[in-house]
Short mmCIF file of C-alpha atoms in Angstrom, two decimals:
data_model
loop_
_atom_site.label_atom_id
_atom_site.label_comp_id
_atom_site.label_asym_id
_atom_site.label_seq_id
_atom_site.Cartn_x
_atom_site.Cartn_y
_atom_site.Cartn_z
CA UNK A 266 -122.59 -54.65 -239.72
CA UNK A 267 -123.41 -51.22 -241.14
CA UNK A 268 -123.05 -47.81 -239.63
CA UNK A 269 -126.28 -45.90 -239.07
CA UNK A 270 -126.68 -42.15 -239.13
CA UNK A 271 -129.57 -40.45 -237.41
CA UNK A 272 -130.98 -37.41 -239.20
CA UNK A 273 -133.78 -35.05 -238.42
CA UNK A 274 -136.21 -34.54 -241.31
CA UNK A 275 -138.33 -31.51 -240.57
CA UNK A 276 -138.15 -32.17 -236.85
CA UNK A 277 -138.52 -35.95 -236.82
CA UNK A 278 -135.63 -38.41 -236.29
CA UNK A 279 -134.83 -40.98 -238.94
CA UNK A 280 -132.15 -43.64 -239.04
CA UNK A 281 -130.30 -44.07 -242.32
CA UNK A 282 -127.52 -46.39 -243.43
CA UNK A 283 -124.49 -44.24 -244.07
CA UNK A 284 -124.61 -44.51 -247.88
CA UNK A 285 -128.30 -43.67 -247.79
CA UNK A 286 -127.32 -40.63 -245.75
CA UNK A 287 -124.82 -39.64 -248.43
CA UNK A 288 -127.53 -39.89 -251.12
CA UNK A 289 -129.93 -37.80 -249.05
CA UNK A 290 -127.28 -35.17 -248.32
CA UNK A 291 -126.47 -34.93 -252.02
CA UNK A 292 -130.15 -34.48 -252.88
CA UNK A 293 -130.74 -31.77 -250.28
CA UNK A 294 -127.53 -29.95 -251.21
CA UNK A 295 -128.59 -29.98 -254.86
CA UNK A 296 -131.97 -28.63 -253.75
CA UNK A 297 -130.27 -25.82 -251.81
CA UNK A 298 -128.25 -24.93 -254.88
CA UNK A 299 -131.24 -25.04 -257.22
CA UNK A 300 -133.14 -22.73 -254.86
CA UNK A 301 -130.25 -20.36 -254.23
CA UNK A 302 -131.61 -16.84 -254.07
CA UNK A 303 -135.17 -18.04 -253.56
CA UNK A 304 -136.72 -16.13 -250.65
CA UNK A 305 -138.73 -19.23 -249.63
CA UNK A 306 -135.81 -21.60 -249.82
CA UNK A 307 -135.84 -22.80 -246.22
CA UNK A 308 -139.60 -23.34 -246.34
CA UNK A 309 -139.38 -25.36 -249.56
CA UNK A 310 -136.53 -27.44 -248.11
CA UNK A 311 -138.66 -28.12 -245.02
CA UNK A 312 -141.56 -29.18 -247.26
CA UNK A 313 -139.26 -31.49 -249.20
CA UNK A 314 -137.88 -33.01 -246.01
CA UNK A 315 -141.42 -33.57 -244.77
CA UNK A 316 -142.36 -35.26 -248.05
CA UNK A 317 -139.31 -37.54 -247.80
CA UNK A 318 -140.24 -38.34 -244.21
CA UNK A 319 -143.83 -39.18 -245.26
CA UNK A 320 -142.58 -41.49 -248.00
CA UNK A 321 -140.15 -43.18 -245.64
CA UNK A 322 -143.08 -44.41 -243.57
CA UNK A 323 -143.92 -47.18 -245.98
CA UNK A 324 -140.45 -48.74 -245.61
CA UNK A 325 -140.44 -48.62 -241.84
CA UNK A 326 -142.26 -50.77 -239.34
CA UNK A 327 -141.83 -51.97 -235.76
CA UNK A 328 -139.44 -54.62 -237.14
CA UNK A 329 -137.45 -52.28 -239.38
CA UNK A 330 -136.26 -48.93 -238.16
CA UNK A 331 -133.42 -48.12 -240.59
CA UNK A 332 -133.70 -46.90 -244.19
CA UNK A 333 -131.39 -48.58 -246.70
CA UNK A 334 -129.76 -46.85 -249.64
CA UNK A 335 -131.97 -48.45 -252.30
CA UNK A 336 -135.10 -47.48 -250.40
CA UNK A 337 -133.96 -43.93 -250.05
CA UNK A 338 -132.96 -43.74 -253.71
CA UNK A 339 -136.45 -44.96 -254.63
CA UNK A 340 -137.92 -42.15 -252.51
CA UNK A 341 -135.64 -39.55 -254.09
CA UNK A 342 -136.55 -40.77 -257.59
CA UNK A 343 -140.20 -40.23 -256.74
CA UNK A 344 -139.43 -36.78 -255.37
CA UNK A 345 -137.73 -35.78 -258.60
CA UNK A 346 -135.02 -33.16 -258.99
CA UNK A 347 -135.79 -29.85 -257.35
CA UNK A 348 -136.70 -27.43 -260.09
CA UNK A 349 -135.38 -23.99 -259.27
CA UNK A 350 -136.80 -22.53 -262.49
CA UNK A 351 -140.47 -23.19 -261.63
CA UNK A 352 -139.90 -21.31 -258.41
CA UNK A 353 -138.47 -18.25 -260.11
CA UNK A 354 -140.69 -15.39 -261.20
CA UNK A 355 -141.53 -16.05 -264.85
CA UNK A 356 -140.28 -12.70 -266.14
CA UNK A 357 -137.09 -12.90 -264.07
CA UNK A 358 -136.53 -16.47 -265.17
CA UNK A 359 -134.45 -15.88 -268.26
CA UNK A 360 -132.39 -13.12 -266.77
CA UNK A 361 -131.55 -14.97 -263.55
CA UNK A 362 -130.58 -18.19 -265.27
CA UNK A 363 -128.70 -16.18 -267.85
CA UNK A 364 -126.88 -14.22 -265.19
CA UNK A 365 -126.06 -17.39 -263.31
CA UNK A 366 -124.72 -18.97 -266.47
CA UNK A 367 -122.73 -15.84 -267.26
CA UNK A 368 -121.16 -15.47 -263.85
CA UNK A 369 -120.45 -19.01 -262.69
CA UNK A 370 -118.72 -20.88 -265.50
CA UNK A 371 -117.29 -18.02 -267.54
CA UNK A 372 -115.96 -16.17 -264.51
CA UNK A 373 -116.83 -12.60 -263.58
CA UNK A 374 -115.72 -9.65 -265.65
CA UNK A 375 -112.21 -8.33 -264.98
CA UNK A 376 -111.87 -5.37 -262.66
CA UNK A 377 -111.01 -2.03 -264.16
CA UNK A 378 -110.06 1.30 -262.76
CA UNK A 379 -112.82 3.81 -263.37
CA UNK A 380 -113.70 7.16 -261.95
CA UNK A 381 -116.98 7.01 -260.07
CA UNK A 382 -118.78 10.31 -259.96
CA UNK A 383 -121.51 9.32 -257.47
CA UNK A 384 -120.30 10.43 -254.05
CA UNK A 385 -117.11 11.92 -255.46
CA UNK A 386 -115.40 14.77 -253.61
CA UNK A 387 -113.41 16.11 -256.55
CA UNK A 388 -113.50 14.00 -259.68
CA UNK A 389 -114.10 10.44 -258.51
CA UNK A 390 -110.54 9.12 -258.70
CA UNK A 391 -110.52 8.09 -255.02
CA UNK A 392 -113.97 6.51 -255.37
CA UNK A 393 -112.67 4.48 -258.30
CA UNK A 394 -109.46 3.49 -256.49
CA UNK A 395 -111.46 2.47 -253.41
CA UNK A 396 -113.72 0.27 -255.54
CA UNK A 397 -110.74 -1.14 -257.39
CA UNK A 398 -108.82 -2.19 -254.29
CA UNK A 399 -111.90 -2.94 -252.21
CA UNK A 400 -110.98 -0.30 -249.61
CA UNK A 401 -113.01 2.30 -247.80
CA UNK A 402 -113.08 5.53 -249.76
CA UNK A 403 -112.26 7.68 -246.73
CA UNK A 404 -109.12 5.63 -246.16
CA UNK A 405 -108.09 6.10 -249.79
CA UNK A 406 -108.63 9.86 -249.52
CA UNK A 407 -106.57 10.06 -246.33
CA UNK A 408 -103.82 7.99 -247.97
CA UNK A 409 -103.89 10.34 -250.93
CA UNK A 410 -103.57 13.43 -248.75
CA UNK A 411 -100.78 11.80 -246.71
CA UNK A 412 -99.00 10.79 -249.91
CA UNK A 413 -99.36 14.32 -251.26
CA UNK A 414 -97.52 15.68 -248.23
CA UNK A 415 -94.84 12.99 -248.25
CA UNK A 416 -94.08 13.27 -251.97
CA UNK A 417 -94.12 17.04 -251.93
CA UNK A 418 -97.19 17.29 -254.13
CA UNK A 419 -96.31 14.38 -256.42
CA UNK A 420 -99.45 12.49 -255.46
CA UNK A 421 -101.53 15.51 -256.37
CA UNK A 422 -100.02 15.57 -259.84
CA UNK A 423 -100.71 11.84 -260.03
CA UNK A 424 -104.32 12.62 -259.13
CA UNK A 425 -104.56 15.15 -261.95
CA UNK A 426 -103.10 12.67 -264.40
CA UNK A 427 -105.55 9.96 -263.28
CA UNK A 428 -108.35 12.50 -263.55
CA UNK A 429 -107.54 12.95 -267.22
CA UNK A 430 -106.63 9.38 -268.09
CA UNK A 431 -109.12 7.23 -266.21
CA UNK A 432 -112.59 7.03 -267.80
CA UNK A 433 -115.80 7.43 -265.87
CA UNK A 434 -117.90 4.37 -265.09
CA UNK A 435 -121.22 5.10 -266.75
CA UNK A 436 -123.01 1.88 -267.64
CA UNK A 437 -123.95 -0.67 -265.00
CA UNK A 438 -121.44 -3.03 -266.60
CA UNK A 439 -118.68 -0.51 -266.09
CA UNK A 440 -119.78 0.00 -262.50
CA UNK A 441 -119.61 -3.75 -262.01
CA UNK A 442 -116.19 -3.84 -263.62
CA UNK A 443 -115.06 -1.03 -261.31
CA UNK A 444 -115.65 -3.35 -258.35
CA UNK A 445 -114.62 -6.53 -260.17
CA UNK A 446 -113.25 -9.70 -258.70
CA UNK A 447 -110.50 -10.48 -256.15
CA UNK A 448 -107.19 -8.78 -256.65
CA UNK A 449 -104.84 -11.54 -257.88
CA UNK A 450 -106.99 -12.93 -260.66
CA UNK A 451 -107.86 -9.37 -261.60
CA UNK A 452 -104.26 -8.34 -261.98
CA UNK A 453 -103.43 -11.14 -264.38
CA UNK A 454 -106.56 -11.01 -266.51
CA UNK A 455 -106.56 -7.25 -266.60
CA UNK A 456 -102.97 -6.81 -267.64
CA UNK A 457 -103.25 -9.42 -270.39
CA UNK A 458 -106.48 -8.06 -271.82
CA UNK A 459 -105.52 -4.42 -271.59
CA UNK A 460 -102.27 -5.03 -273.39
CA UNK A 461 -104.06 -7.09 -276.00
CA UNK A 462 -106.48 -4.22 -276.53
CA UNK A 463 -103.87 -1.47 -276.60
CA UNK A 464 -101.51 -3.24 -278.95
CA UNK A 465 -104.08 -5.04 -281.08
CA UNK A 466 -103.46 -2.51 -283.83
CA UNK A 467 -99.71 -2.31 -283.66
CA UNK A 468 -97.94 -4.15 -286.46
CA UNK A 469 -95.74 -6.18 -284.16
CA UNK A 470 -98.75 -7.43 -282.25
CA UNK A 471 -100.52 -8.25 -285.48
CA UNK A 472 -97.59 -10.31 -286.70
CA UNK A 473 -97.31 -12.30 -283.50
CA UNK A 474 -101.07 -12.81 -283.40
CA UNK A 475 -101.05 -14.09 -286.99
CA UNK A 476 -98.28 -16.52 -286.10
CA UNK A 477 -100.16 -17.61 -283.03
CA UNK A 478 -103.38 -18.12 -284.98
CA UNK A 479 -101.58 -20.19 -287.61
CA UNK A 480 -100.11 -22.45 -284.95
CA UNK A 481 -103.50 -22.68 -283.28
CA UNK A 482 -105.13 -23.72 -286.55
CA UNK A 483 -102.45 -26.32 -287.21
CA UNK A 484 -103.03 -27.75 -283.74
CA UNK A 485 -106.77 -27.75 -284.22
CA UNK A 486 -106.61 -29.43 -287.62
CA UNK A 487 -104.33 -32.13 -286.27
CA UNK A 488 -106.65 -32.61 -283.32
CA UNK A 489 -109.70 -32.83 -285.54
CA UNK A 490 -108.01 -35.31 -287.84
CA UNK A 491 -107.20 -37.49 -284.87
CA UNK A 492 -110.73 -37.23 -283.52
CA UNK A 493 -112.19 -37.89 -286.98
CA UNK A 494 -110.10 -41.03 -287.31
CA UNK A 495 -111.39 -42.22 -283.96
CA UNK A 496 -114.91 -41.88 -285.35
CA UNK A 497 -116.13 -39.13 -283.02
CA UNK A 498 -117.55 -35.76 -283.86
CA UNK A 499 -115.03 -32.94 -284.20
CA UNK A 500 -114.75 -30.78 -281.08
CA UNK A 501 -116.50 -27.43 -281.14
CA UNK A 502 -113.99 -24.87 -282.29
CA UNK A 503 -113.32 -22.66 -279.33
CA UNK A 504 -112.56 -19.06 -280.28
CA UNK A 505 -108.92 -18.05 -279.86
CA UNK A 506 -108.25 -16.02 -276.73
CA UNK A 507 -107.22 -13.09 -278.93
CA UNK A 508 -110.91 -12.76 -279.82
CA UNK A 509 -111.26 -11.19 -276.40
CA UNK A 510 -109.30 -8.18 -277.63
CA UNK A 511 -111.91 -6.73 -280.04
CA UNK A 512 -114.50 -6.69 -277.26
CA UNK A 513 -112.28 -4.35 -275.22
CA UNK A 514 -112.03 -1.21 -277.40
CA UNK A 515 -114.34 0.98 -275.34
CA UNK A 516 -112.01 0.87 -272.33
CA UNK A 517 -108.86 1.04 -274.47
CA UNK A 518 -110.31 3.98 -276.39
CA UNK A 519 -111.04 5.73 -273.11
CA UNK A 520 -107.47 5.19 -271.99
CA UNK A 521 -105.97 6.43 -275.24
CA UNK A 522 -108.28 9.44 -275.25
CA UNK A 523 -107.31 10.13 -271.69
CA UNK A 524 -103.59 9.95 -272.48
CA UNK A 525 -103.98 12.30 -275.46
CA UNK A 526 -105.96 14.73 -273.33
CA UNK A 527 -103.42 14.53 -270.54
CA UNK A 528 -100.40 15.07 -272.81
CA UNK A 529 -102.03 17.98 -274.60
CA UNK A 530 -103.26 19.41 -271.31
CA UNK A 531 -99.80 19.13 -269.79
CA UNK A 532 -98.23 20.79 -272.78
CA UNK A 533 -100.80 23.57 -272.73
CA UNK A 534 -100.27 24.05 -269.02
CA UNK A 535 -96.49 24.21 -269.43
CA UNK A 536 -96.83 26.67 -272.26
CA UNK A 537 -99.27 28.78 -270.28
CA UNK A 538 -96.91 28.69 -267.33
CA UNK A 539 -93.95 29.89 -269.41
CA UNK A 540 -96.15 32.48 -271.05
CA UNK A 541 -97.34 33.90 -267.74
CA UNK A 542 -93.74 34.11 -266.53
CA UNK A 543 -92.79 35.86 -269.73
CA UNK A 544 -95.61 38.34 -269.26
CA UNK A 545 -94.70 38.95 -265.64
CA UNK A 546 -91.05 39.37 -266.48
CA UNK A 547 -91.97 41.82 -269.23
CA UNK A 548 -94.03 43.85 -266.80
CA UNK A 549 -91.49 43.69 -263.99
CA UNK A 550 -88.21 44.11 -265.84
CA UNK A 551 -89.15 45.35 -269.31
CA UNK A 552 -87.51 42.25 -270.76
CA UNK A 553 -89.01 38.90 -271.84
CA UNK A 554 -87.25 36.18 -269.89
CA UNK A 555 -84.02 38.12 -269.98
CA UNK A 556 -84.39 39.09 -273.66
CA UNK A 557 -84.37 42.85 -273.73
CA UNK A 558 -86.86 44.46 -276.11
CA UNK A 559 -85.47 46.45 -279.00
CA UNK A 560 -85.72 50.11 -278.11
CA UNK A 561 -88.18 51.08 -280.80
CA UNK A 562 -90.77 48.45 -279.72
CA UNK A 563 -93.24 49.95 -277.25
CA UNK A 564 -94.31 47.99 -274.18
CA UNK A 565 -97.94 47.54 -275.28
CA UNK A 566 -96.86 46.08 -278.64
CA UNK A 567 -94.80 43.48 -276.79
CA UNK A 568 -97.78 42.56 -274.60
CA UNK A 569 -100.03 42.30 -277.64
CA UNK A 570 -97.47 40.13 -279.41
CA UNK A 571 -97.29 37.81 -276.40
CA UNK A 572 -101.09 37.51 -276.26
CA UNK A 573 -101.22 36.78 -279.99
CA UNK A 574 -98.43 34.24 -279.68
CA UNK A 575 -100.26 32.52 -276.84
CA UNK A 576 -103.48 32.23 -278.80
CA UNK A 577 -101.64 31.09 -281.89
CA UNK A 578 -100.18 28.14 -279.99
CA UNK A 579 -103.00 27.45 -277.57
CA UNK A 580 -105.93 27.63 -279.95
CA UNK A 581 -105.10 24.54 -282.06
CA UNK A 582 -104.27 22.54 -278.94
CA UNK A 583 -107.57 23.49 -277.37
CA UNK A 584 -109.40 22.61 -280.58
CA UNK A 585 -107.78 19.18 -280.67
CA UNK A 586 -108.59 18.59 -277.02
CA UNK A 587 -112.22 19.49 -277.55
CA UNK A 588 -112.40 17.27 -280.63
CA UNK A 589 -110.93 14.39 -278.66
CA UNK A 590 -113.44 14.76 -275.87
CA UNK A 591 -116.41 13.74 -277.96
CA UNK A 592 -115.32 10.46 -279.56
CA UNK A 593 -114.13 9.41 -276.11
CA UNK A 594 -117.79 9.59 -275.23
CA UNK A 595 -117.48 9.86 -271.49
CA UNK A 596 -117.69 13.63 -271.25
CA UNK A 597 -120.63 15.93 -271.45
CA UNK A 598 -120.09 18.62 -274.10
CA UNK A 599 -121.88 21.47 -272.29
CA UNK A 600 -119.60 21.67 -269.29
CA UNK A 601 -116.47 20.53 -271.08
CA UNK A 602 -115.35 24.03 -271.91
CA UNK A 603 -115.62 25.42 -268.40
CA UNK A 604 -114.19 22.33 -266.80
CA UNK A 605 -111.32 22.25 -269.27
CA UNK A 606 -110.39 25.83 -268.46
CA UNK A 607 -110.42 25.18 -264.74
CA UNK A 608 -108.39 22.02 -265.16
CA UNK A 609 -105.70 23.77 -267.22
CA UNK A 610 -105.57 26.61 -264.72
CA UNK A 611 -105.20 24.11 -261.89
CA UNK A 612 -102.42 22.35 -263.77
CA UNK A 613 -100.63 25.66 -264.30
CA UNK A 614 -100.85 26.51 -260.61
CA UNK A 615 -99.74 23.05 -259.49
CA UNK A 616 -96.87 22.94 -261.96
CA UNK A 617 -95.79 26.42 -260.95
CA UNK A 618 -95.98 25.62 -257.26
CA UNK A 619 -94.10 22.38 -257.76
CA UNK A 620 -91.43 23.95 -259.96
CA UNK A 621 -91.00 26.85 -257.54
CA UNK A 622 -90.23 24.43 -254.71
CA UNK A 623 -88.25 21.77 -256.55
CA UNK A 624 -86.38 23.42 -259.41
CA UNK A 625 -83.61 25.77 -258.36
CA UNK A 626 -83.62 27.68 -261.67
CA UNK A 627 -87.31 28.39 -261.53
CA UNK A 628 -87.07 29.33 -257.87
CA UNK A 629 -84.25 31.73 -258.50
CA UNK A 630 -86.08 33.22 -261.44
CA UNK A 631 -89.43 33.57 -259.69
CA UNK A 632 -88.13 34.83 -256.36
CA UNK A 633 -87.33 38.43 -257.49
CA UNK A 634 -90.56 38.55 -259.56
CA UNK A 635 -92.67 37.51 -256.60
CA UNK A 636 -90.77 39.94 -254.44
CA UNK A 637 -91.46 42.69 -256.97
CA UNK A 638 -95.15 41.70 -257.16
CA UNK A 639 -95.45 41.79 -253.37
CA UNK A 640 -93.80 45.20 -253.30
CA UNK A 641 -96.15 46.48 -256.01
CA UNK A 642 -99.21 45.16 -254.21
CA UNK A 643 -98.22 46.62 -250.86
CA UNK A 644 -97.70 50.03 -252.50
CA UNK B 232 -138.10 -37.36 -281.13
CA UNK B 233 -141.05 -38.57 -279.15
CA UNK B 234 -144.27 -36.61 -279.32
CA UNK B 235 -144.36 -36.04 -275.55
CA UNK B 236 -140.81 -34.63 -275.70
CA UNK B 237 -141.87 -32.09 -278.32
CA UNK B 238 -144.50 -30.79 -275.96
CA UNK B 239 -142.36 -30.97 -272.82
CA UNK B 240 -141.87 -27.18 -272.53
CA UNK B 241 -145.58 -26.60 -273.15
CA UNK B 242 -146.58 -29.10 -270.47
CA UNK B 243 -144.16 -27.48 -268.09
CA UNK B 244 -145.60 -24.06 -268.84
CA UNK B 245 -149.15 -25.28 -268.39
CA UNK B 246 -148.45 -26.86 -265.00
CA UNK B 247 -149.17 -23.62 -263.13
CA UNK B 248 -152.51 -23.27 -264.95
CA UNK B 249 -153.49 -26.83 -264.10
CA UNK B 250 -152.45 -26.53 -260.47
CA UNK B 251 -154.59 -23.41 -260.13
CA UNK B 252 -157.50 -25.27 -261.74
CA UNK B 253 -157.22 -28.20 -259.36
CA UNK B 254 -156.93 -25.94 -256.32
CA UNK B 255 -159.94 -23.90 -257.49
CA UNK B 256 -162.27 -26.88 -256.95
CA UNK B 257 -161.40 -27.48 -253.32
CA UNK B 258 -158.48 -27.07 -250.91
CA UNK B 259 -155.85 -29.72 -251.47
CA UNK B 260 -152.48 -30.75 -250.10
CA UNK B 261 -149.51 -31.68 -252.21
CA UNK B 262 -150.12 -35.44 -252.22
CA UNK B 263 -153.67 -34.78 -253.54
CA UNK B 264 -152.30 -32.62 -256.32
CA UNK B 265 -149.71 -35.24 -257.29
CA UNK B 266 -152.34 -37.98 -257.27
CA UNK B 267 -154.70 -35.88 -259.36
CA UNK B 268 -151.99 -35.26 -261.97
CA UNK B 269 -150.35 -38.67 -261.78
CA UNK B 270 -152.47 -40.37 -264.46
CA UNK B 271 -152.40 -37.44 -266.87
CA UNK B 272 -149.78 -36.16 -269.30
CA UNK B 273 -148.86 -33.68 -266.61
CA UNK B 274 -147.60 -36.16 -263.99
CA UNK B 275 -145.11 -34.35 -261.79
CA UNK B 276 -143.12 -34.69 -258.59
CA UNK B 277 -142.58 -32.99 -255.25
CA UNK B 278 -139.29 -31.57 -256.47
CA UNK B 279 -141.19 -29.51 -259.03
CA UNK B 280 -144.42 -28.88 -257.16
CA UNK B 281 -143.13 -27.43 -253.88
CA UNK B 282 -141.06 -24.71 -255.55
CA UNK B 283 -143.99 -23.92 -257.87
CA UNK B 284 -146.46 -23.65 -254.99
CA UNK B 285 -144.11 -21.45 -253.02
CA UNK B 286 -143.88 -19.08 -255.98
CA UNK B 287 -147.68 -19.02 -256.44
CA UNK B 288 -148.01 -18.19 -252.76
CA UNK B 289 -145.38 -15.45 -253.05
CA UNK B 290 -147.33 -13.99 -255.97
CA UNK B 291 -150.47 -14.07 -253.81
CA UNK B 292 -152.39 -16.46 -256.08
CA UNK B 293 -152.70 -19.25 -253.51
CA UNK B 294 -152.49 -19.49 -249.75
CA UNK B 295 -152.28 -22.40 -247.38
CA UNK B 296 -153.37 -23.34 -243.91
CA UNK B 297 -152.19 -26.12 -241.65
CA UNK B 298 -154.66 -28.91 -241.03
CA UNK B 299 -154.27 -31.85 -238.68
CA UNK B 300 -154.24 -35.23 -240.38
CA UNK B 301 -155.21 -38.61 -238.98
CA UNK B 302 -151.98 -40.18 -240.19
CA UNK B 303 -148.86 -38.22 -239.33
CA UNK B 304 -148.02 -34.55 -238.95
CA UNK B 305 -150.21 -31.58 -239.95
CA UNK B 306 -150.36 -30.80 -243.66
CA UNK B 307 -150.45 -27.64 -245.71
CA UNK B 308 -153.78 -27.31 -247.46
CA UNK B 309 -153.69 -24.91 -250.38
CA UNK B 310 -156.60 -22.75 -251.49
CA UNK B 311 -157.09 -20.13 -254.18
CA UNK B 312 -157.04 -16.43 -253.19
CA UNK B 313 -159.17 -13.74 -254.87
CA UNK B 314 -156.27 -12.63 -257.13
CA UNK B 315 -155.69 -16.31 -257.85
CA UNK B 316 -159.31 -16.67 -259.03
CA UNK B 317 -158.91 -13.62 -261.30
CA UNK B 318 -155.68 -14.99 -262.68
CA UNK B 319 -157.25 -18.37 -263.32
CA UNK B 320 -160.11 -16.69 -265.22
CA UNK B 321 -157.61 -14.83 -267.42
CA UNK B 322 -155.60 -17.99 -268.03
CA UNK B 323 -158.73 -19.88 -269.03
CA UNK B 324 -159.77 -17.15 -271.45
CA UNK B 325 -156.31 -17.11 -272.94
CA UNK B 326 -156.26 -20.88 -273.21
CA UNK B 327 -159.54 -20.84 -275.10
CA UNK B 328 -158.12 -18.23 -277.47
CA UNK B 329 -155.09 -20.41 -278.15
CA UNK B 330 -157.31 -23.42 -278.78
CA UNK B 331 -159.49 -21.41 -281.16
CA UNK B 332 -156.38 -20.21 -282.99
CA UNK B 333 -155.02 -23.72 -283.34
CA UNK B 334 -158.37 -25.02 -284.57
CA UNK B 335 -158.77 -22.10 -286.98
CA UNK B 336 -155.29 -22.52 -288.50
CA UNK B 337 -155.76 -26.20 -289.20
CA UNK B 338 -158.96 -25.99 -291.20
#
């Protein structure tokens, strides 16, 4: 005795033996997969079901009401595999199959943190973070503001650092990478590949990679020898995972550029900060940071010397920063100058504000100066 | 390699052209089309034809209407649209060009 399953093929009931049902299910599921993304999928499936129903007629009679597996397999052989490619638009054909091949077996590209300028409120850091963690951007912004209050401005400095370090997503690939794949897989793949990219040029990494390659080759040769002895073709040599590293440089270069820019920017900001204090202290007390001017040096000479000193130090740093901008690629030269100035000024203000509130020395030093400035202004 | 295998991609590519040609003579339903092609080099199956017809309809080259049949449920009868006729004309011209090229290169 065999179990019978009743199915509806395009609105008409048919009785199948259970293994015939399994064969039919497999065929229709394969059809669904082949037609994935096809706007007419359900209509084509209905047509196919109708065709199967029509063909079933010749196996059924008043004496026989159940389809057996072999009969159904004969029908499915006549139907032939569902060809998704003939249903695709000819010009889209290559790209869709290519995309499918690229995404399904190889796995999607790893997620990366990018700044996203479309819809950004300041620089795009929050947009990038929201894409990276799959959160709503408003939530990320609120978290950032809350964190800024709780850490006493630390989060804001973190924002500035990210603003310098994190590259902008510009190509569609980078935008895709900004949204990436689920978090866990991302974390692993990302960390491995980023480190591989960053340290690909360091000598230690090179040594370990050479050792790894040698061991890989030994393993491969042994494997091939074994396969050759067994009389089969050698396996296709799969590229070593380290080969993934050379394809990463754009992102790694962005990161390195960003770090250089951030370090130089921070240094410039610190220097500017100290310089401004020196200037203020000169104006307020007639001494530069407690160093009293020699009597014969007039006030204006001291100011001039300070301005010269500032330019002497700041100019090369600025030149380096501007030179670094271009190879990094992600910045537009025309607004770099203006933006750079604003960014440094912002850094100076933030650093000053932070130092005033958190460093006792700076606070003690600035307090009388600010007091004096307030007094001067009110007079 | 068998000769018919060498031309498999070409036959596949020509299927659309041939389907349009068959439909241009009179309205047909899928079983007619399959029967018409069955004895030729271009024999095909429902699994290929339904997706192809749905694409041709999406591109506006063919359209169908339901017609009652004596045996069983109503069937979709396909006919050529005006853009489909234009397209078929262009395909035929192009096909003649290809044939002329092939003939010219051999002699």
